[in-house]
Amino acid sequence: MSIKEKFLTSRAERMAYGGFFVGQNIIFIFVLQYLTMFYTDIVGLAPAAVGTLFLVARVWDAVNDPILGAIVDRSNFKSGKFKPWINAVIVLMPIATIAVFWNVGGGSTSNLVYAYITYILWGMIYTISDVPIFAIATVMTDNIDERVSLISIGRFAAGIAALIAAALGAPIIEALGWTTATIVLMVIAFAVMLPVRFLVRERIVYERKETVNLKSMIQAISSNKYLMIFYLAFIIMGSLNTSSVAGIYFATYNLGSLELFMIISFIGMSPMLVIPVILPALVRKFGKKNIYMTAVILGIVTCVAQYFIGYENFALFLVLSAIKGIGLMIPGTMMGLFSADCVEYGAYVTGRRNEGITFSVQTFSVKLGTAFAGFFGTVLLGYYGYVPNVQQSERALDGLWKMMTIYPAVGLIIAVIIVGLFYKLKESDVRRMIEEMKVKNA
């Protein structure tokens, strides 16, 4: 295959596509890492109230995410199927994030009501950003290798975003305060997302034979067994990744410095700069499932080793954190690849290309996993006796350490069992399905 055949998209287009992921993930990582502490230590919400908020928001997502995905599937604007949604959220998502991190300074009830409204609204806008940006890769090209390259570019960009959020988050908060720091980061996110509005093109048009309704939504998900298998494992793994909640507390109280959270986050997320670059070649050589299984097993081993070794040797702790990051991040990096395969499998089985619904399951799974992690994490904070802004008890410190290591290991173990036993879709199967559908449509 020649370079021209492999890359139908231009270099500028691929850079703009990656740029959107940089901005989007600056926002996502900042919310993921800092929102819980903002709610508990700045706004003054009780950990149990924060956990309940995350849980309620995700129950709402269970209702609205597939609906939003179906709306995307039914859309047919003159400027494209997915681009108009992407263009809108370039503006809406930064604004919604600033609103989430705005301390209105009211009473406990009014603060909680404001948190519910802004966080739920943020989640809906994030869905509208996430579904089209992944789905648009399926209409930018119908070449499966180029799709892998595009999505890998997006994941590499997400890694850059994670490092930006890790490097800038804590120092900017310390220097400027929470609200101003959020505004600065949102301006950066907006600036790097904006080029996608002008450069990314939709090339492939698929004929849609049926309208999307509730019945077809349920059928699209329930008939796609590999979609359900992969994201069941992903949700469980994400739900028990309590290190995403505990990290900022661990740095502040176990290590004694909020600014050390910057170092921990930066090191833990550093594999994201390498993984997307080498992932396409690894997938072509070993297959998605083999890469996934190897990475998750590595994550399990490292989590357990880290727990028993401890964190007194900070340098060794950072090395193990980097290795653990491979196991925790590769499944997330590969989401779009598995989802794209599931789009083709669903189209092959049902005759309908439900890109919006399929990628809304991906978005919903990410948000559900992080919300359950937030819920379990805040419940565990209360269980282990965490008290904001004071020296923590030994029990609380030990609980934070378990949240950093043991609970994520359990989630990884369950995920590797589910995918290992039940996910059977291979790259060769997907290529065969695409070719058979082309012949059938012709």
GROMACS .gro file of N, CA and C in nm, residues 161-265:
model
  315
  161ALA      N    1  -0.223   1.625   2.614
  161ALA     CA    2  -0.316   1.701   2.697
  161ALA      C    3  -0.306   1.661   2.843
  162ALA      N    4  -0.292   1.530   2.867
  162ALA     CA    5  -0.280   1.483   3.006
  162ALA      C    6  -0.156   1.541   3.072
  163LEU      N    7  -0.047   1.546   2.998
  163LEU     CA    8   0.076   1.602   3.054
  163LEU      C    9   0.063   1.753   3.076
  164ILE      N   10  -0.006   1.821   2.985
  164ILE     CA   11  -0.028   1.965   3.002
  164ILE      C   12  -0.111   1.991   3.128
  165ALA      N   13  -0.219   1.914   3.143
  165ALA     CA   14  -0.304   1.931   3.261
  165ALA      C   15  -0.229   1.897   3.388
  166ALA      N   16  -0.146   1.790   3.381
  166ALA     CA   17  -0.068   1.751   3.499
  166ALA      C   18   0.037   1.855   3.533
  167ALA      N   19   0.103   1.909   3.431
  167ALA     CA   20   0.211   2.005   3.455
  167ALA      C   21   0.162   2.141   3.500
  168LEU      N   22   0.047   2.184   3.446
  168LEU     CA   23   0.000   2.319   3.471
  168LEU      C   24  -0.104   2.328   3.582
  169GLY      N   25  -0.181   2.220   3.602
  169GLY     CA   26  -0.294   2.227   3.693
  169GLY      C   27  -0.262   2.278   3.831
  170ALA      N   28  -0.183   2.201   3.906
  170ALA     CA   29  -0.152   2.238   4.045
  170ALA      C   30  -0.077   2.370   4.057
  171PRO      N   31   0.029   2.395   3.977
  171PRO     CA   32   0.100   2.523   3.988
  171PRO      C   33   0.011   2.644   3.959
  172ILE      N   34  -0.074   2.634   3.856
  172ILE     CA   35  -0.161   2.747   3.823
  172ILE      C   36  -0.265   2.769   3.933
  173ILE      N   37  -0.317   2.661   3.986
  173ILE     CA   38  -0.413   2.674   4.097
  173ILE      C   39  -0.347   2.741   4.217
  174GLU      N   40  -0.224   2.698   4.249
  174GLU     CA   41  -0.153   2.757   4.362
  174GLU      C   42  -0.126   2.905   4.338
  175ALA      N   43  -0.097   2.942   4.213
  175ALA     CA   44  -0.059   3.081   4.183
  175ALA      C   45  -0.179   3.173   4.163
  176LEU      N   46  -0.285   3.120   4.097
  176LEU     CA   47  -0.395   3.208   4.054
  176LEU      C   48  -0.527   3.180   4.123
  177GLY      N   49  -0.538   3.065   4.189
  177GLY     CA   50  -0.667   3.027   4.244
  177GLY      C   51  -0.744   2.940   4.146
  178TRP      N   52  -0.847   2.876   4.195
  178TRP     CA   53  -0.917   2.774   4.117
  178TRP      C   54  -0.986   2.832   3.993
  179THR      N   55  -1.062   2.937   4.010
  179THR     CA   56  -1.142   2.989   3.898
  179THR      C   57  -1.054   3.048   3.789
  180THR      N   58  -0.957   3.129   3.825
  180THR     CA   59  -0.869   3.189   3.725
  180THR      C   60  -0.787   3.082   3.654
  181ALA      N   61  -0.740   2.983   3.730
  181ALA     CA   62  -0.665   2.873   3.669
  181ALA      C   63  -0.750   2.800   3.566
  182THR      N   64  -0.877   2.779   3.599
  182THR     CA   65  -0.967   2.712   3.505
  182THR      C   66  -0.985   2.794   3.379
  183ILE      N   67  -1.002   2.925   3.392
  183ILE     CA   68  -1.019   3.011   3.276
  183ILE      C   69  -0.895   3.005   3.185
  184VAL      N   70  -0.776   3.008   3.244
  184VAL     CA   71  -0.652   3.002   3.166
  184VAL      C   72  -0.646   2.872   3.086
  185LEU      N   73  -0.675   2.760   3.152
  185LEU     CA   74  -0.670   2.631   3.084
  185LEU      C   75  -0.776   2.619   2.977
  186MET      N   76  -0.893   2.678   2.999
  186MET     CA   77  -1.000   2.671   2.900
  186MET      C   78  -0.967   2.755   2.776
  187VAL      N   79  -0.898   2.866   2.794
  187VAL     CA   80  -0.853   2.945   2.679
  187VAL      C   81  -0.755   2.863   2.594
  188ILE      N   82  -0.664   2.793   2.661
  188ILE     CA   83  -0.570   2.706   2.589
  188ILE      C   84  -0.645   2.596   2.514
  189ALA      N   85  -0.741   2.532   2.582
  189ALA     CA   86  -0.818   2.425   2.520
  189ALA      C   87  -0.893   2.475   2.397
  190PHE      N   88  -0.956   2.589   2.408
  190PHE     CA   89  -1.030   2.646   2.295
  190PHE      C   90  -0.938   2.672   2.176
  191ALA      N   91  -0.820   2.727   2.203
  191ALA     CA   92  -0.728   2.764   2.096
  191ALA      C   93  -0.681   2.643   2.017
  192VAL      N   94  -0.656   2.530   2.085
  192VAL     CA   95  -0.605   2.413   2.013
  192VAL      C   96  -0.717   2.331   1.948
  193MET      N   97  -0.842   2.349   1.994
  193MET     CA   98  -0.954   2.279   1.931
  193MET      C   99  -1.003   2.350   1.805
  194LEU      N  100  -0.985   2.480   1.797
  194LEU     CA  101  -1.045   2.561   1.692
  194LEU      C  102  -1.008   2.519   1.550
  195PRO      N  103  -0.883   2.480   1.519
  195PRO     CA  104  -0.850   2.448   1.379
  195PRO      C  105  -0.933   2.335   1.319
  196VAL      N  106  -0.985   2.244   1.400
  196VAL     CA  107  -1.063   2.134   1.343
  196VAL      C  108  -1.187   2.187   1.269
  197ARG      N  109  -1.235   2.302   1.312
  197ARG     CA  110  -1.352   2.363   1.248
  197ARG      C  111  -1.326   2.392   1.100
  198PHE      N  112  -1.203   2.426   1.066
  198PHE     CA  113  -1.172   2.473   0.932
  198PHE      C  114  -1.102   2.368   0.844
  199LEU      N  115  -1.045   2.264   0.904
  199LEU     CA  116  -0.958   2.176   0.827
  199LEU      C  117  -1.009   2.033   0.808
  200VAL      N  118  -1.085   1.980   0.903
  200VAL     CA  119  -1.128   1.840   0.895
  200VAL      C  120  -1.245   1.826   0.798
  201ARG      N  121  -1.240   1.722   0.714
  201ARG     CA  122  -1.342   1.697   0.612
  201ARG      C  123  -1.408   1.561   0.631
  202GLU      N  124  -1.536   1.555   0.596
  202GLU     CA  125  -1.608   1.427   0.589
  202GLU      C  126  -1.612   1.384   0.443
  203ARG      N  127  -1.555   1.267   0.412
  203ARG     CA  128  -1.543   1.221   0.274
  203ARG      C  129  -1.641   1.109   0.240
  204ILE      N  130  -1.665   1.019   0.335
  204ILE     CA  131  -1.743   0.899   0.308
  204ILE      C  132  -1.887   0.922   0.351
  205VAL      N  133  -1.980   0.893   0.262
  205VAL     CA  134  -2.122   0.906   0.293
  205VAL      C  135  -2.184   0.768   0.289
  206TYR      N  136  -2.242   0.727   0.401
  206TYR     CA  137  -2.309   0.597   0.408
  206TYR      C  138  -2.460   0.621   0.401
  207GLU      N  139  -2.525   0.540   0.320
  207GLU     CA  140  -2.670   0.551   0.308
  207GLU      C  141  -2.735   0.499   0.435
  208ARG      N  142  -2.825   0.578   0.491
  208ARG     CA  143  -2.898   0.535   0.611
  208ARG      C  144  -3.037   0.492   0.568
  209LYS      N  145  -3.066   0.365   0.589
  209LYS     CA  146  -3.190   0.308   0.537
  209LYS      C  147  -3.307   0.325   0.633
  210GLU      N  148  -3.280   0.342   0.761
  210GLU     CA  149  -3.387   0.352   0.859
  210GLU      C  150  -3.359   0.468   0.953
  211THR      N  151  -3.467   0.525   1.006
  211THR     CA  152  -3.453   0.627   1.109
  211THR      C  153  -3.415   0.561   1.241
  212VAL      N  154  -3.360   0.643   1.329
  212VAL     CA  155  -3.318   0.593   1.460
  212VAL      C  156  -3.424   0.626   1.563
  213ASN      N  157  -3.473   0.525   1.633
  213ASN     CA  158  -3.569   0.545   1.741
  213ASN      C  159  -3.526   0.460   1.860
  214LEU      N  160  -3.608   0.462   1.965
  214LEU     CA  161  -3.572   0.390   2.087
  214LEU      C  162  -3.552   0.242   2.060
  215LYS      N  163  -3.639   0.183   1.980
  215LYS     CA  164  -3.628   0.041   1.950
  215LYS      C  165  -3.498   0.009   1.877
  216SER      N  166  -3.464   0.091   1.779
  216SER     CA  167  -3.341   0.065   1.703
  216SER      C  168  -3.217   0.092   1.788
  217MET      N  169  -3.228   0.187   1.882
  217MET     CA  170  -3.117   0.213   1.973
  217MET      C  171  -3.088   0.089   2.058
  218ILE      N  172  -3.194   0.035   2.116
  218ILE     CA  173  -3.178  -0.085   2.201
  218ILE      C  174  -3.125  -0.201   2.118
  219GLN      N  175  -3.178  -0.214   1.997
  219GLN     CA  176  -3.133  -0.323   1.910
  219GLN      C  177  -2.987  -0.306   1.870
  220ALA      N  178  -2.948  -0.180   1.841
  220ALA     CA  179  -2.811  -0.155   1.798
  220ALA      C  180  -2.712  -0.195   1.907
  221ILE      N  181  -2.747  -0.169   2.032
  221ILE     CA  182  -2.656  -0.203   2.143
  221ILE      C  183  -2.664  -0.351   2.177
  222SER      N  184  -2.786  -0.404   2.189
  222SER     CA  185  -2.801  -0.542   2.234
  222SER      C  186  -2.755  -0.643   2.131
  223SER      N  187  -2.761  -0.607   2.001
  223SER     CA  188  -2.717  -0.700   1.897
  223SER      C  189  -2.566  -0.696   1.874
  224ASN      N  190  -2.500  -0.599   1.936
  224ASN     CA  191  -2.355  -0.585   1.918
  224ASN      C  192  -2.285  -0.641   2.042
  225LYS      N  193  -2.270  -0.772   2.044
  225LYS     CA  194  -2.221  -0.837   2.165
  225LYS      C  195  -2.078  -0.795   2.201
  226TYR      N  196  -1.997  -0.770   2.100
  226TYR     CA  197  -1.858  -0.732   2.130
  226TYR      C  198  -1.850  -0.590   2.187
  227LEU      N  199  -1.940  -0.505   2.144
  227LEU     CA  200  -1.948  -0.371   2.203
  227LEU      C  201  -1.980  -0.382   2.352
  228MET      N  202  -2.077  -0.466   2.386
  228MET     CA  203  -2.117  -0.481   2.527
  228MET      C  204  -2.007  -0.548   2.609
  229ILE      N  205  -1.940  -0.646   2.553
  229ILE     CA  206  -1.835  -0.717   2.626
  229ILE      C  207  -1.719  -0.624   2.658
  230PHE      N  208  -1.671  -0.553   2.556
  230PHE     CA  209  -1.555  -0.467   2.577
  230PHE      C  210  -1.586  -0.357   2.678
  231TYR      N  211  -1.702  -0.294   2.665
  231TYR     CA  212  -1.730  -0.181   2.753
  231TYR      C  213  -1.780  -0.221   2.891
  232LEU      N  214  -1.829  -0.343   2.905
  232LEU     CA  215  -1.853  -0.393   3.040
  232LEU      C  216  -1.722  -0.404   3.116
  233ALA      N  217  -1.622  -0.462   3.050
  233ALA     CA  218  -1.489  -0.471   3.112
  233ALA      C  219  -1.432  -0.333   3.140
  234PHE      N  220  -1.452  -0.242   3.046
  234PHE     CA  221  -1.397  -0.107   3.062
  234PHE      C  222  -1.462  -0.034   3.179
  235ILE      N  223  -1.594  -0.048   3.193
  235ILE     CA  224  -1.665   0.019   3.302
  235ILE      C  225  -1.619  -0.033   3.437
  236ILE      N  226  -1.604  -0.164   3.449
  236ILE     CA  227  -1.560  -0.222   3.576
  236ILE      C  228  -1.418  -0.175   3.609
  237MET      N  229  -1.331  -0.179   3.511
  237MET     CA  230  -1.194  -0.134   3.532
  237MET      C  231  -1.190   0.014   3.572
  238GLY      N  232  -1.267   0.096   3.502
  238GLY     CA  233  -1.270   0.238   3.534
  238GLY      C  234  -1.333   0.267   3.668
  239SER      N  235  -1.434   0.190   3.705
  239SER     CA  236  -1.504   0.213   3.831
  239SER      C  237  -1.414   0.189   3.951
  240LEU      N  238  -1.322   0.096   3.938
  240LEU     CA  239  -1.233   0.064   4.050
  240LEU      C  240  -1.098   0.135   4.040
  241ASN      N  241  -1.084   0.223   3.942
  241ASN     CA  242  -0.961   0.302   3.932
  241ASN      C  243  -0.970   0.422   4.027
  242THR      N  244  -0.973   0.393   4.155
  242THR     CA  245  -0.988   0.499   4.256
  242THR      C  246  -0.863   0.584   4.269
  243SER      N  247  -0.755   0.546   4.202
  243SER     CA  248  -0.636   0.632   4.204
  243SER      C  249  -0.664   0.766   4.136
  244SER      N  250  -0.761   0.770   4.046
  244SER     CA  251  -0.796   0.895   3.981
  244SER      C  252  -0.856   0.995   4.079
  245VAL      N  253  -0.916   0.944   4.186
  245VAL     CA  254  -0.969   1.029   4.292
  245VAL      C  255  -0.864   1.053   4.400
  246ALA      N  256  -0.794   0.946   4.436
  246ALA     CA  257  -0.705   0.953   4.552
  246ALA      C  258  -0.576   1.029   4.524
  247GLY      N  259  -0.535   1.040   4.398
  247GLY     CA  260  -0.404   1.095   4.366
  247GLY      C  261  -0.376   1.231   4.428
  248ILE      N  262  -0.468   1.324   4.413
  248ILE     CA  263  -0.445   1.459   4.464
  248ILE      C  264  -0.445   1.461   4.617
  249TYR      N  265  -0.528   1.376   4.679
  249TYR     CA  266  -0.528   1.365   4.825
  249TYR      C  267  -0.401   1.295   4.874
  250PHE      N  268  -0.357   1.192   4.801
  250PHE     CA  269  -0.236   1.119   4.837
  250PHE      C  270  -0.115   1.212   4.836
  251ALA      N  271  -0.103   1.294   4.732
  251ALA     CA  272   0.009   1.388   4.724
  251ALA      C  273   0.003   1.490   4.837
  252THR      N  274  -0.116   1.540   4.864
  252THR     CA  275  -0.132   1.645   4.964
  252THR      C  276  -0.105   1.596   5.105
  253TYR      N  277  -0.154   1.476   5.138
  253TYR     CA  278  -0.150   1.431   5.277
  253TYR      C  279  -0.046   1.321   5.303
  254ASN      N  280  -0.037   1.221   5.215
  254ASN     CA  281   0.064   1.115   5.236
  254ASN      C  282   0.205   1.168   5.210
  255LEU      N  283   0.219   1.249   5.103
  255LEU     CA  284   0.350   1.302   5.067
  255LEU      C  285   0.374   1.443   5.119
  256GLY      N  286   0.266   1.511   5.155
  256GLY     CA  287   0.280   1.641   5.221
  256GLY      C  288   0.286   1.762   5.131
  257SER      N  289   0.252   1.747   4.999
  257SER     CA  290   0.261   1.862   4.909
  257SER      C  291   0.168   1.843   4.790
  258LEU      N  292   0.077   1.939   4.770
  258LEU     CA  293  -0.010   1.936   4.654
  258LEU      C  294   0.070   1.941   4.525
  259GLU      N  295   0.180   2.015   4.525
  259GLU     CA  296   0.259   2.031   4.403
  259GLU      C  297   0.325   1.900   4.359
  260LEU      N  298   0.345   1.805   4.453
  260LEU     CA  299   0.397   1.675   4.413
  260LEU      C  300   0.298   1.599   4.325
  261PHE      N  301   0.170   1.638   4.334
  261PHE     CA  302   0.071   1.576   4.247
  261PHE      C  303   0.104   1.601   4.100
  262MET      N  304   0.162   1.718   4.071
  262MET     CA  305   0.204   1.749   3.935
  262MET      C  306   0.305   1.645   3.887
  263ILE      N  307   0.403   1.614   3.971
  263ILE     CA  308   0.508   1.518   3.933
  263ILE      C  309   0.448   1.379   3.915
  264ILE      N  310   0.365   1.338   4.011
  264ILE     CA  311   0.304   1.204   4.004
  264ILE      C  312   0.219   1.191   3.877
  265SER      N  313   0.137   1.292   3.850
  265SER     CA  314   0.052   1.287   3.731
  265SER      C  315   0.134   1.286   3.604
   0.00000   0.00000   0.00000
